[in-house]
Amino acid sequence: MLKTSYKEIHAVATRHLALATLFFLPKKEKLALERRLRGKEEYRKLQETDWVLMSWGKSGRTWFRVMLSRFYQLHFGLSTDHMLEFDNYHRIDSRAPKVLFTHNNYMRDYLRQWDSLEHFRGKKVVLLVRDPRDVAVSQYFQWQYRM
């Protein structure tokens, strides 16, 4: 089974093709367009998701995703070859939920609603929060040693 759905492959390929054909745009405008296209992809997923995990960057989202992946692997008898993505476990076993992991930054650009969370109405949302001091230290090391 494919790790990535055909919808996802199509969305990413379309985004890359659109950006490649607009090579003449200034970098700032291309970046804004890329953010809106990513937001469109996330918004489509939001419409299909069973629940959302939202967090600020460096708040432990990947760590949480690893633990949640393991839980779903054991609970649904899934292979340990891949970590949970949006709907990859659901495509293998329809009992597994579709989970959207987001910082909500791209969707706000796409919807042009920077102060509203209206697009989450009716969705189950888990907000992952980490001590801001730990986030700052983690972000420092990200910028200092990994970028």
Coordinates of C-alpha atoms in Angstrom, one line a residue:
M1 CA 0.0 0.0 0.0
L2 CA 1.3 3.5 -0.9
K3 CA 2.4 5.6 2.0
T4 CA 1.0 8.7 0.3
S5 CA -2.5 8.9 -1.3
Y6 CA -3.0 9.7 -5.0
K7 CA -4.8 12.9 -3.9
E8 CA -1.8 14.0 -1.9
I9 CA 0.6 13.2 -4.7
H10 CA -1.6 15.1 -7.1
A11 CA -1.8 18.1 -4.8
V12 CA 1.9 18.3 -4.2
A13 CA 2.7 17.8 -7.9
T14 CA 0.2 20.5 -8.9
R15 CA 1.8 22.9 -6.4
H16 CA 5.3 22.2 -7.6
L17 CA 4.2 22.6 -11.3
A18 CA 2.4 25.9 -10.6
L19 CA 5.5 27.3 -8.8
A20 CA 7.9 26.1 -11.5
T21 CA 5.8 27.8 -14.2
L22 CA 5.8 31.0 -12.3
F23 CA 9.6 31.2 -12.0
F24 CA 9.6 34.8 -13.1
L25 CA 7.7 36.0 -10.0
P26 CA 9.7 37.8 -7.3
K27 CA 10.7 35.4 -4.5
K28 CA 8.3 37.1 -2.0
E29 CA 5.3 36.6 -4.2
K30 CA 6.3 33.0 -5.0
L31 CA 6.6 32.3 -1.3
A32 CA 3.1 33.8 -0.6
L33 CA 1.7 31.7 -3.4
E34 CA 3.3 28.5 -2.1
R35 CA 1.9 29.2 1.4
R36 CA -1.6 29.7 -0.1
L37 CA -1.3 26.5 -2.1
R38 CA -0.1 24.5 0.9
G39 CA -3.1 26.1 2.8
K40 CA -5.5 24.8 0.1
E41 CA -4.0 21.3 0.5
E42 CA -4.4 21.5 4.3
Y43 CA -7.9 22.9 4.1
R44 CA -9.0 20.0 1.8
K45 CA -7.6 17.6 4.4
L46 CA -9.5 19.5 7.2
Q47 CA -12.8 18.8 5.4
E48 CA -12.1 15.1 5.5
T49 CA -10.4 14.6 8.8
D50 CA -11.8 12.9 11.9
W51 CA -9.8 15.0 14.3
V52 CA -7.0 17.6 14.3
L53 CA -3.8 17.9 16.3
M54 CA -2.7 21.6 16.3
S55 CA 0.4 22.9 17.9
W56 CA 3.0 25.6 17.7
G57 CA 6.3 24.7 16.1
K58 CA 8.8 22.8 18.3
S59 CA 6.0 21.7 20.7
G60 CA 6.6 18.0 20.4
R61 CA 4.2 17.2 17.6
T62 CA 6.5 14.7 15.8
W63 CA 7.2 13.0 19.1
F64 CA 3.5 12.8 19.8
R65 CA 2.9 11.5 16.2
V66 CA 5.4 8.7 16.8
M67 CA 3.6 7.6 20.0
L68 CA 0.2 7.8 18.4
S69 CA 1.4 5.9 15.3
R70 CA 2.6 3.1 17.6
F71 CA -0.7 3.1 19.4
Y72 CA -2.7 2.8 16.1
Q73 CA -0.3 0.1 14.8
L74 CA -0.9 -2.0 17.9
H75 CA -4.6 -1.3 18.1
F76 CA -5.4 -2.0 14.4
G77 CA -2.6 -4.5 13.7
L78 CA -0.9 -2.3 11.2
S79 CA 2.7 -2.5 9.9
T80 CA 5.4 -0.5 11.7
D81 CA 6.9 0.5 8.3
H82 CA 5.4 4.0 8.2
M83 CA 4.4 6.7 10.7
L84 CA 0.9 8.1 10.8
E85 CA 0.3 10.6 8.1
F86 CA -3.1 12.2 7.3
D87 CA -5.0 9.2 6.0
N88 CA -2.4 6.4 5.3
Y89 CA -3.6 4.2 8.2
H90 CA -7.3 4.8 7.3
R91 CA -6.6 3.6 3.7
I92 CA -5.3 0.3 5.1
D93 CA -8.0 -0.1 7.8
S94 CA -11.1 2.1 7.7
R95 CA -11.4 1.9 11.5
A96 CA -8.3 4.0 11.8
P97 CA -9.1 7.7 11.9
K98 CA -7.9 10.4 9.5
V99 CA -5.7 12.8 11.6
L100 CA -4.6 16.2 10.5
F101 CA -1.4 17.5 12.1
T102 CA -1.1 21.3 11.6
H103 CA 0.3 24.6 12.9
N104 CA -2.7 26.3 11.2
N105 CA -0.4 28.8 9.5
Y106 CA -0.9 27.8 5.9
M107 CA -4.7 27.5 6.2
R108 CA -4.9 31.0 7.6
D109 CA -2.9 32.3 4.5
Y110 CA -5.2 30.4 2.1
L111 CA -8.4 31.5 3.8
R112 CA -7.1 35.0 4.6
Q113 CA -8.5 34.6 8.1
W114 CA -5.6 35.3 10.4
D115 CA -7.6 35.9 13.5
S116 CA -10.4 33.4 13.1
L117 CA -10.6 29.7 13.9
E118 CA -14.1 29.4 12.3
H119 CA -12.8 26.8 9.8
F120 CA -12.3 24.3 12.7
R121 CA -16.0 24.6 13.7
G122 CA -17.5 21.1 14.2
K123 CA -14.1 19.4 14.2
K124 CA -12.5 17.6 17.1
V125 CA -9.3 19.6 17.9
V126 CA -6.5 18.7 20.3
L127 CA -4.2 21.6 21.1
L128 CA -0.7 20.4 22.0
V129 CA 1.0 22.9 24.3
R130 CA 4.6 22.9 25.5
D131 CA 6.3 25.2 28.1
P132 CA 7.3 28.3 26.0
R133 CA 10.8 28.2 27.6
D134 CA 11.3 24.7 26.2
V135 CA 10.0 25.8 22.8
A136 CA 12.4 28.7 22.7
V137 CA 15.4 26.4 23.6
S138 CA 14.3 23.8 21.0
Q139 CA 13.9 26.6 18.3
Y140 CA 17.3 28.0 19.1
F141 CA 19.0 24.6 18.6
Q142 CA 16.9 24.1 15.4
W143 CA 18.2 27.4 14.0
Q144 CA 21.7 27.1 15.3
Y145 CA 22.5 23.5 14.4
R146 CA 19.9 22.0 12.0
M147 CA 19.3 24.8 9.4

